[in-house]
Coordinates of C-alpha atoms and ligand atoms in Angstrom, one line a residue:
X290 CA -128.1 122.6 58.8
X291 CA -124.9 122.5 56.8
X292 CA -121.9 124.6 57.9
X293 CA -122.7 127.0 55.0
X294 CA -126.3 127.4 56.0
X295 CA -125.6 128.0 59.6
X296 CA -122.9 130.6 58.7
X297 CA -125.3 132.3 56.3
X298 CA -128.2 132.4 58.7
X299 CA -126.1 134.2 61.3
X300 CA -124.6 136.7 59.0
X301 CA -124.8 140.3 60.0
X302 CA -123.3 142.3 57.1
X303 CA -123.8 145.8 58.6
X304 CA -120.9 148.2 58.9
X305 CA -119.5 149.5 62.2
X306 CA -119.4 153.3 62.4
X307 CA -118.9 155.1 65.7
X308 CA -119.8 151.9 67.7
X309 CA -123.1 151.4 65.9
X310 CA -124.0 148.7 63.4
X311 CA -125.4 150.5 60.4
X312 CA -126.5 149.2 57.0
X313 CA -124.4 150.4 54.1
X314 CA -126.2 153.0 52.0
X315 CA -124.4 152.5 48.7
X316 CA -124.7 149.7 46.2
X317 CA -124.5 146.1 47.3
X318 CA -121.6 143.8 46.5
X319 CA -122.1 140.1 46.0
X320 CA -119.9 137.8 48.0
X321 CA -119.4 134.4 46.2
X322 CA -118.3 131.1 47.7
X323 CA -115.3 130.2 45.4
X324 CA -115.8 126.5 46.0
X325 CA -119.3 126.4 44.6
X326 CA -119.7 129.8 42.8
X327 CA -122.9 130.2 44.7
X328 CA -123.9 133.6 46.1
X329 CA -123.0 133.7 49.8
X330 CA -124.2 137.1 50.8
X331 CA -124.9 140.6 49.6
X332 CA -123.2 143.4 51.5
X333 CA -124.5 147.0 51.2
X334 CA -121.4 149.1 50.9
X335 CA -120.4 152.4 52.6
X336 CA -121.7 155.5 50.9
X337 CA -119.4 158.6 50.6
X338 CA -121.3 160.1 53.5
X339 CA -120.7 157.0 55.6
X340 CA -117.0 157.0 54.8
X341 CA -116.7 160.6 55.8
X342 CA -118.7 159.9 59.0
X343 CA -116.5 157.0 60.0
X344 CA -113.4 159.2 59.6
X345 CA -115.0 162.0 61.6
X346 CA -116.1 159.8 64.5
X347 CA -112.6 158.2 64.5
X348 CA -111.1 161.7 64.8
X349 CA -113.4 162.5 67.7
X350 CA -112.5 159.3 69.5
X351 CA -108.7 159.8 69.1
X352 CA -107.8 162.1 71.9
X353 CA -109.5 160.0 74.6
X354 CA -108.0 156.8 73.3
X355 CA -104.6 158.4 73.2
X356 CA -105.0 159.4 76.8
X357 CA -106.2 156.0 77.9
X358 CA -103.4 154.5 80.0
X359 CA -101.3 152.1 77.9
X360 CA -102.0 149.3 80.4
X361 CA -105.8 149.7 79.8
X362 CA -105.3 149.7 76.1
X363 CA -103.3 146.5 76.6
X364 CA -106.2 144.9 78.5
X365 CA -108.6 145.9 75.7
X366 CA -106.3 144.3 73.1
X367 CA -105.9 141.1 75.1
X368 CA -109.7 141.0 75.3
X369 CA -109.9 141.1 71.5
X370 CA -107.5 138.2 71.4
X371 CA -109.5 136.2 73.8
X372 CA -112.8 136.9 71.9
X373 CA -111.1 135.8 68.7
X374 CA -110.1 132.5 70.2
X375 CA -113.6 132.0 71.6
X376 CA -115.1 132.6 68.2
X377 CA -112.4 130.8 66.2
X378 CA -114.6 128.1 64.8
X379 CA -117.3 130.4 63.4
X380 CA -114.7 132.9 62.0
X381 CA -112.6 130.2 60.3
X382 CA -115.7 128.7 58.7
X383 CA -116.8 132.1 57.4
X384 CA -113.3 132.8 56.0
X385 CA -113.4 129.4 54.3
X386 CA -116.8 130.1 52.8
X387 CA -115.8 133.5 51.4
X388 CA -112.2 133.0 50.5
X389 CA -111.8 129.3 49.7
X390 CA -108.7 128.8 51.9
X391 CA -108.9 125.3 53.7
X392 CA -110.5 125.3 57.1
X393 CA -107.4 124.2 58.8
X394 CA -105.4 127.2 57.4
X395 CA -108.2 129.6 58.4
X396 CA -108.3 128.2 61.9
X397 CA -104.6 128.8 62.1
X398 CA -105.1 132.3 60.8
X399 CA -107.6 133.2 63.6
X400 CA -105.0 131.9 66.1
X401 CA -102.2 134.0 64.6
X402 CA -104.6 137.0 64.5
X403 CA -105.2 136.6 68.2
X404 CA -101.5 136.2 68.8
X405 CA -100.8 139.5 67.0
X406 CA -103.3 141.3 69.4
X407 CA -101.6 139.8 72.4
X408 CA -98.1 140.7 71.1
X409 CA -99.0 144.3 70.5
X410 CA -100.9 144.6 73.8
X411 CA -97.6 144.0 75.6
X412 CA -95.3 145.8 73.2
X413 CA -97.6 148.9 73.4
X414 CA -97.2 149.2 77.2
X415 CA -93.5 148.4 77.2
X416 CA -92.1 151.7 76.2
X417 CA -93.2 155.2 75.3
X418 CA -89.8 156.4 74.0
X419 CA -86.4 156.8 75.5
X420 CA -84.3 159.0 77.6
X421 CA -81.2 160.4 75.8
X422 CA -78.1 162.1 77.2
X423 CA -78.8 165.7 77.7
X424 CA -76.6 168.5 76.6
X425 CA -76.1 169.8 80.1
X426 CA -76.5 168.2 83.6
X427 CA -79.4 170.5 84.5
X428 CA -81.4 169.1 81.6
X429 CA -83.6 166.1 80.7
X430 CA -83.8 165.0 77.1
X431 CA -86.5 162.6 75.9
X432 CA -87.6 160.9 72.7
X433 CA -91.3 160.6 73.0
X434 CA -93.5 158.3 70.8
X435 CA -97.0 159.6 70.1
X436 CA -99.8 158.2 67.9
X437 CA -100.0 159.4 64.3
X438 CA -103.8 159.8 64.6
X439 CA -106.4 158.4 62.3
X440 CA -105.1 155.3 60.5
X441 CA -106.7 153.7 57.5
X442 CA -106.2 149.9 57.3
X443 CA -106.9 148.6 53.8
X444 CA -106.4 144.9 53.2
X445 CA -106.6 142.2 50.5
X446 CA -108.6 138.9 50.5
X447 CA -105.9 136.2 51.0
X448 CA -105.5 136.6 54.8
X449 CA -108.3 139.0 55.7
X450 CA -108.1 138.9 59.5
X451 CA -104.3 138.4 59.9
X452 CA -103.3 141.2 57.6
X453 CA -105.9 143.5 59.3
X454 CA -104.5 142.5 62.7
X455 CA -100.9 143.4 61.7
X456 CA -102.2 147.0 61.2
X457 CA -105.1 147.3 63.6
X458 CA -103.3 145.8 66.7
X459 CA -100.2 148.0 66.6
X460 CA -102.2 151.1 65.6
X461 CA -104.5 150.7 68.6
X462 CA -101.7 149.8 70.9
X463 CA -100.0 153.0 69.9
X464 CA -103.1 155.1 70.7
X465 CA -104.3 155.6 67.2
X466 CA -107.9 155.1 65.9
X467 CA -108.8 153.3 62.7
X468 CA -111.0 153.1 59.7
X469 CA -110.7 149.6 58.2
X470 CA -111.7 148.3 54.8
X471 CA -111.5 144.6 53.8
X472 CA -111.4 143.4 50.2
X473 CA -114.6 143.4 48.3
X474 CA -114.1 139.6 47.9
X475 CA -113.9 138.8 51.6
X476 CA -115.8 141.4 53.7
X477 CA -117.8 139.0 55.8
X478 CA -115.2 137.8 58.3
X479 CA -114.1 141.4 58.9
X480 CA -117.6 142.6 59.5
X481 CA -118.1 139.6 61.9
X482 CA -115.4 141.2 64.1
X483 CA -117.8 144.0 65.2
X484 CA -119.2 142.1 68.2
X485 CA -115.6 141.2 69.3
X486 CA -114.8 144.9 69.4
X487 CA -117.8 146.1 71.4
X488 CA -115.7 146.7 74.5
X489 CA -113.6 149.4 72.8
X490 CA -114.8 153.0 72.9
X491 CA -117.1 153.9 70.0
X492 CA -115.2 155.2 67.0
X493 CA -111.9 153.7 67.9
X494 CA -112.4 150.9 65.2
X495 CA -114.7 151.5 62.3
X496 CA -115.4 148.8 59.8
X497 CA -116.5 149.7 56.3
X498 CA -117.2 147.5 53.2
X499 CA -116.8 148.4 49.6
X500 CA -114.4 148.1 46.6
X501 CA -111.6 150.4 45.4
X502 CA -113.8 153.5 45.3
X503 CA -114.4 153.3 49.0
X504 CA -110.7 152.7 49.6
X505 CA -109.9 155.7 47.4
X506 CA -112.2 158.0 49.3
X507 CA -110.7 156.9 52.6
X508 CA -107.2 157.5 51.3
X509 CA -108.0 160.9 49.9
X510 CA -109.6 162.2 53.1
X511 CA -107.6 165.0 54.7
X512 CA -108.3 163.7 58.2
X513 CA -106.6 160.4 57.5
X514 CA -103.1 160.7 58.9
X515 CA -101.7 157.4 57.8
X516 CA -102.6 154.6 55.3
X517 CA -101.5 151.1 56.1
X518 CA -102.1 149.0 53.0
X519 CA -101.6 145.4 51.9
X520 CA -102.4 144.6 48.3
X521 CA -101.1 144.8 44.8
X522 CA -98.3 147.0 43.5
X523 CA -100.5 149.1 41.2
X524 CA -102.9 149.9 44.0
X525 CA -100.1 150.6 46.4
X526 CA -98.5 153.1 44.0
X527 CA -101.9 154.9 43.6
X528 CA -102.2 155.1 47.4
X529 CA -98.6 156.4 47.7
X530 CA -99.3 159.1 45.1
X531 CA -102.5 160.2 46.7
X532 CA -100.8 160.3 50.2
X533 CA -97.8 162.2 48.8
X534 CA -100.2 165.1 47.9
X535 CA -100.8 165.9 51.5
X536 CA -97.7 164.2 52.9
X537 CA -99.7 161.6 54.8
X538 CA -97.8 158.6 56.2
X539 CA -97.9 155.3 54.4
X540 CA -97.0 151.7 55.2
X541 CA -97.2 149.5 52.1
X542 CA -97.0 145.7 51.8
X543 CA -97.2 144.8 48.2
X544 CA -96.5 141.9 45.8
X545 CA -93.7 139.4 45.7
X546 CA -91.9 136.9 43.4
X547 CA -90.1 135.0 46.0
X548 CA -87.1 132.8 45.0
X549 CA -86.5 129.4 46.5
X550 CA -82.9 128.1 46.2
X551 CA -82.0 124.4 46.7
X552 CA -78.3 123.7 47.2
X553 CA -76.5 120.4 46.4
X554 CA -75.5 119.9 50.1
X555 CA -79.1 119.0 51.1
X556 CA -78.0 115.5 50.1
X557 CA -80.4 112.8 51.2
X558 CA -82.8 115.4 52.6
X559 CA -83.7 116.4 49.1
X560 CA -87.2 115.0 49.7
X561 CA -87.7 117.4 52.7
X562 CA -86.6 120.3 50.5
X563 CA -89.2 119.2 47.9
X564 CA -92.0 119.0 50.5
X565 CA -91.0 122.3 51.9
X566 CA -91.0 123.8 48.4
X567 CA -94.4 122.4 47.6
X568 CA -95.8 123.8 50.8
X569 CA -94.2 127.2 50.1
X570 CA -95.6 127.2 46.5
X571 CA -99.1 125.8 47.1
X572 CA -100.1 127.1 50.6
X573 CA -103.5 128.8 50.2
X574 CA -103.4 127.8 46.5
X575 CA -100.3 129.9 46.0
X576 CA -102.2 133.0 47.1
X577 CA -99.7 134.1 49.7
X578 CA -97.6 137.3 49.2
X579 CA -94.5 135.2 50.2
X580 CA -95.4 132.2 48.0
X581 CA -92.3 130.6 46.5
X582 CA -92.7 131.4 42.8
X583 CA -89.3 130.6 41.3
X584 CA -87.2 127.5 42.2
X585 CA -83.5 127.7 41.5
X586 CA -82.0 124.2 42.0
X587 CA -78.3 123.2 41.7
X588 CA -77.9 121.2 38.5
X589 CA -76.5 118.1 40.2
X590 CA -79.6 117.6 42.3
X591 CA -82.1 119.1 39.8
X592 CA -83.5 115.8 38.4
X593 CA -84.0 114.3 41.8
X594 CA -85.6 117.5 43.1
X595 CA -88.1 117.8 40.3
X596 CA -89.0 114.1 40.6
X597 CA -89.5 114.4 44.4
X598 CA -91.5 117.6 44.0
X599 CA -93.8 116.1 41.3
X600 CA -94.3 112.9 43.3
X601 CA -95.3 114.8 46.4
X602 CA -97.5 117.2 44.4
X603 CA -99.4 114.2 42.9
X604 CA -100.4 113.2 46.4
X605 CA -101.9 116.5 47.5
X606 CA -105.7 116.5 47.9
X607 CA -107.5 119.3 46.1
X608 CA -111.1 119.8 47.1
X609 CA -113.8 121.2 49.4
X610 CA -112.0 123.6 51.7
X611 CA -114.4 122.8 54.5
X612 CA -113.2 119.2 54.4
X613 CA -110.5 118.7 57.1
X614 CA -108.6 116.4 54.7
X615 CA -108.3 118.9 52.0
X616 CA -104.8 120.3 51.3
X617 CA -105.7 122.8 48.6
X618 CA -109.0 124.6 48.1
X619 CA -110.2 126.7 45.2
X620 CA -108.6 130.0 44.1
X621 CA -110.5 133.0 45.3
X622 CA -112.2 134.1 42.1
X623 CA -112.6 133.3 38.4
X624 CA -110.5 136.4 37.6
X625 CA -107.6 135.3 39.8
X626 CA -107.7 131.8 38.3
X627 CA -107.7 133.2 34.8
X628 CA -104.7 135.4 35.5
X629 CA -102.7 132.4 36.6
X630 CA -103.8 130.3 33.7
X631 CA -103.0 133.0 31.2
X632 CA -99.5 133.5 32.7
X633 CA -98.9 129.8 32.5
X634 CA -100.2 129.5 29.0
X635 CA -97.8 132.2 27.8
X636 CA -94.9 130.4 29.5
X637 CA -95.9 127.1 27.7
X638 CA -96.1 129.0 24.4
X639 CA -92.5 130.1 25.0
X640 CA -91.3 126.6 25.6
X641 CA -92.1 125.7 29.2
X642 CA -93.5 122.2 30.1
X643 CA -96.3 121.5 32.6
X644 CA -95.1 118.3 34.3
X645 CA -98.2 117.9 36.5
X646 CA -101.3 119.9 37.4
X647 CA -102.8 123.1 36.0
X648 CA -106.3 121.6 35.5
X649 CA -109.6 122.0 37.3
X650 CA -109.0 119.0 39.5
X651 CA -111.9 117.2 38.0
X652 CA -114.4 119.7 39.3
X653 CA -117.2 121.4 37.3
X654 CA -117.8 124.2 39.7
X655 CA -115.5 126.3 41.8
X656 CA -112.3 128.0 40.9
X657 CA -110.1 125.0 41.3
X658 CA -106.6 124.9 39.8
X659 CA -104.6 121.8 40.6
X660 CA -101.0 122.5 41.8
X661 CA -98.7 122.7 38.9
X662 CA -95.0 121.9 38.5
X663 CA -93.4 123.6 35.5
X664 CA -89.9 123.0 33.9
X665 CA -88.1 124.7 31.0
X666 CA -89.6 128.2 31.5
X667 CA -87.4 130.7 29.6
X668 CA -85.9 133.3 32.0
X669 CA -87.7 136.3 30.4
X670 CA -91.2 134.8 30.7
X671 CA -93.7 136.6 33.1
X672 CA -93.9 133.3 35.0
X673 CA -90.3 133.9 36.2
X674 CA -90.5 137.7 36.5
X675 CA -94.0 138.9 37.6
X676 CA -96.2 137.8 40.5
X677 CA -98.3 134.7 39.7
X678 CA -100.3 134.4 43.0
X679 CA -101.5 130.9 42.2
X680 CA -100.3 127.3 42.8
X681 CA -97.6 127.1 40.2
X682 CA -94.0 126.0 40.9
X683 CA -91.5 126.7 38.0
X684 CA -88.3 124.9 38.6
X685 CA -85.0 126.1 37.0
X686 CA -81.6 124.4 37.1
X687 CA -78.6 126.6 38.1
X688 CA -74.9 125.9 37.9
X689 CA -73.6 127.9 40.9
X690 CA -74.6 129.8 44.0
X691 CA -73.5 133.0 42.2
X692 CA -76.1 132.3 39.4
X693 CA -78.8 131.5 41.9
X694 CA -78.3 134.7 43.9
X695 CA -78.1 136.8 40.7
X696 CA -81.4 135.3 39.5
X697 CA -83.0 135.6 42.9
X698 CA -82.2 139.4 42.9
X699 CA -83.3 139.8 39.2
X700 CA -86.9 141.0 39.6
X701 CA -88.5 144.3 40.8
X702 CA -89.7 142.5 43.9
X703 CA -87.9 141.7 47.2
X704 CA -90.4 140.4 49.7
X705 CA -89.1 137.0 50.9
X706 CA -86.6 134.3 49.9
X707 CA -86.0 130.7 50.9
X708 CA -82.8 128.7 50.8
X709 CA -82.3 125.0 51.6
X710 CA -78.7 124.4 52.6
X711 CA -76.6 123.0 55.5
X712 CA -73.5 124.9 54.6
X713 CA -72.7 127.9 56.8
X714 CA -70.8 129.8 54.2
X715 CA -73.8 129.6 51.9
X716 CA -76.1 130.7 54.7
X717 CA -74.0 133.8 55.4
X718 CA -73.6 134.7 51.7
X719 CA -77.4 134.4 51.0
X720 CA -78.2 136.3 54.1
X721 CA -76.0 139.2 53.1
X722 CA -76.6 139.2 49.3
X723 CA -80.2 138.4 48.8
X724 CA -82.3 141.6 48.6
X725 CA -85.5 140.6 50.5
X726 CA -87.3 141.6 53.6
X727 CA -87.3 138.0 55.0
X728 CA -84.8 135.3 54.3
X729 CA -85.8 131.8 55.5
X730 CA -83.3 128.9 55.7
X731 CA -84.6 125.4 55.7
X732 CA -88.1 126.4 57.2
X733 CA -90.1 128.3 54.5
X734 CA -92.6 131.0 55.3
X735 CA -92.6 130.8 59.1
X736 CA -93.8 134.1 60.5
X737 CA -92.8 135.5 63.9
X738 CA -94.8 138.3 65.5
X739 CA -91.5 139.8 66.8
X740 CA -89.9 139.6 63.4
X741 CA -90.5 142.6 61.1
X742 CA -92.3 141.7 57.8
X743 CA -92.1 143.6 54.6
X744 CA -90.3 144.1 51.3
X745 CA -87.4 145.6 49.6
X746 CA -87.8 147.3 46.2
X747 CA -91.4 147.4 44.8
X748 CA -92.6 144.8 47.4
X749 CA -93.2 147.6 49.9
X750 CA -92.3 150.5 52.1
X751 CA -92.1 150.1 55.8
X752 CA -92.5 147.1 58.0
X753 CA -95.3 145.3 59.9
X754 CA -94.8 143.2 63.0
X755 CA -92.0 143.6 65.5
X756 CA -91.2 146.9 67.1
X757 CA -91.0 148.4 63.6
X758 CA -94.6 147.5 63.1
X759 CA -95.6 149.7 66.1
X760 CA -93.3 152.5 65.0
X761 CA -95.1 152.6 61.7
X762 CA -98.0 154.2 63.7
X763 CA -96.0 156.5 65.9
X764 CA -94.8 160.0 65.6
X765 CA -91.4 160.8 67.2
X766 CA -91.0 163.9 69.3
X767 CA -87.7 165.1 70.8
X768 CA -88.4 166.9 74.1
X769 CA -85.6 169.1 75.5
X770 CA -86.1 170.2 79.1
X771 CA -83.9 172.8 81.0
X772 CA -84.8 172.7 84.7
X773 CA -83.2 176.1 85.4
X774 CA -84.3 179.4 84.0
X775 CA -80.9 181.1 83.4
X776 CA -79.2 182.8 80.4
X777 CA -76.9 180.7 78.3
X778 CA -73.4 181.8 77.6
X779 CA -73.8 181.3 73.8
X780 CA -76.6 183.8 73.5
X781 CA -76.1 187.4 72.3
X782 CA -74.0 189.4 72.5
X783 CA -71.3 187.4 70.7
X784 CA -68.4 189.7 71.1
X785 CA -67.6 189.2 74.8
X786 CA -68.3 185.4 75.0
X787 CA -66.6 184.3 71.8
X788 CA -69.5 183.5 69.5
X789 CA -72.6 181.3 69.3
X790 CA -70.7 178.0 69.9
Ligands
NAD869 P1 -105.7 145.0 45.5 O1 -104.6 145.9 45.4 O2 -106.5 144.8 44.3 O3 -106.7 145.3 46.7 C1 -106.2 145.5 48.0 C2 -107.2 146.4 48.7 O4 -107.1 147.7 48.2 C3 -108.6 145.9 48.6 O5 -109.3 146.2 49.8 C4 -109.2 146.9 47.6 O6 -110.5 147.1 47.6 C5 -108.4 148.2 47.9 N1 -108.3 149.1 46.8 C6 -108.3 148.9 45.5 N2 -108.1 150.0 44.8 C7 -107.9 151.0 45.7 C8 -107.7 152.4 45.6 N3 -107.5 153.0 44.5 N4 -107.5 153.1 46.8 C9 -107.6 152.5 48.0 N5 -107.9 151.2 48.1 C10 -108.0 150.4 47.0 O7 -105.0 143.6 45.9 P2 -105.8 142.2 46.1 O8 -106.0 141.6 44.7 O9 -106.9 142.3 47.0 O10 -104.6 141.3 46.8 C11 -103.7 140.6 46.1 C12 -102.3 141.3 46.2 O11 -102.0 141.6 47.6 C13 -101.2 140.6 45.6 O12 -100.5 141.4 44.7 C14 -100.3 140.2 46.8 O13 -99.0 140.0 46.6 C15 -100.6 141.3 47.7 N6 -100.3 140.9 49.1 C16 -99.2 141.4 49.7 C17 -98.9 141.0 51.0 C18 -97.7 141.6 51.7 O14 -97.7 141.5 52.9 N7 -96.7 142.1 51.0 C19 -99.7 140.1 51.7 C20 -100.9 139.6 51.0 C21 -101.2 140.0 49.7

């Protein structure tokens, strides 16, 4: 049996509602293998009644889960991490089949997913708030952290398990219950988590499948207290508007247009800056929210940088994502590929030049798009202003750090930024002046579970990961305790005691 056949034969595409595997009762969606364009599976989606049922069972499960001692919740999350690691091979293969990301990257993704569960298992049992100085010595004053309640986790297709874990793990660690919806393009790996969650009380995690309509019903439900979303800016804005109606909490991780600045002082390490740039631009075929999408390179090293970048790009292997030697797989869908190709064509019409790439990599089937290096794109083109989400690296010469920083800050996004430099003053200036949620120096795109992740401006609202990622799913209560029952001098009557103080 091929890897594809074995994964398909073992597929269970049922939903998880209240601890039960149930078939979806609405229309089926077709999951395609983006490398072959063959149908991989049909998944029956959640009906309106099933969405409502999932939210209702989550609500029922919430109180007991909140009362479960934090150390027991921690054990349950560590168990999820262990099961993820045990099933890493099958999960990574399934993610590769449905999403097209190379197997090596999906194997890493399962590892990072498990690490997020381990991290929040410990963070969740480390603190329940803090003691603050009381107003009087007979008093105790506390800041208590409590769960928000029912959390909806709505995620995109590019990192289906990791981006789910960044919501699910802290939500559960904080005593919340969840209703999760993967992207309609990649529901299989999320539904395959169901057996790995069997040890959790029924209803604590519910897994639904469906497209935007299912997401919309979840978001609109009065019993959903918080929506944690990763996806596009337009969808994020819709979710924010729907949640504003009933003042539900939101945590939004949206698009990016990350700049990548290369300074003259990199000197003889210009080749490393080029390799780092290519990886940052082409990882997962450029379908990373923090993909480097605009390169600003000091004029005196521009020619050398473009040459090194193009040479390196020419050696990358585009092909079957299940092949361990493949660097870059197909894009996720025909529509996503078309969007990238249209944006690039418009830039070329405006005067840009494609130095290498931007073809189908010699393949007749599959949504392949060979990594492209582009020069001469005018500053007002969408290629330099709006999210591309594909393997395209536009490189622009700049005359000064001032100009690089100004251009870096010139879009409506502010997710991440990369800088290659050895100069301490440049580091400090960029760190302070670039408006982005993460600023990486000389090591692009490295995530850290303890480091908050999210965006400035239209790239998002709130943070995932780190302690901030747990606080996103916590309510804050100030508790004021007086241990003596005695009248206070500032009560009525005012006249004799000199007022209310
Ligand atoms: P998308 O917005 O189309 O869909 C994301 C999810 O939202 C899917 O599950 C989808 O079914 C659901 N959805 C769609 N309409 C909805 C609605 N009205 N109500 C509720 N849910 C709805 O995004 P996508 O195409 O799946 O993902 C690509 C986008 O994700 C890119 O813009 C990328 O930048 C962004 N992204 C951001 C981050 C980050 O952390 N900032 C990470 C990865 C991807």
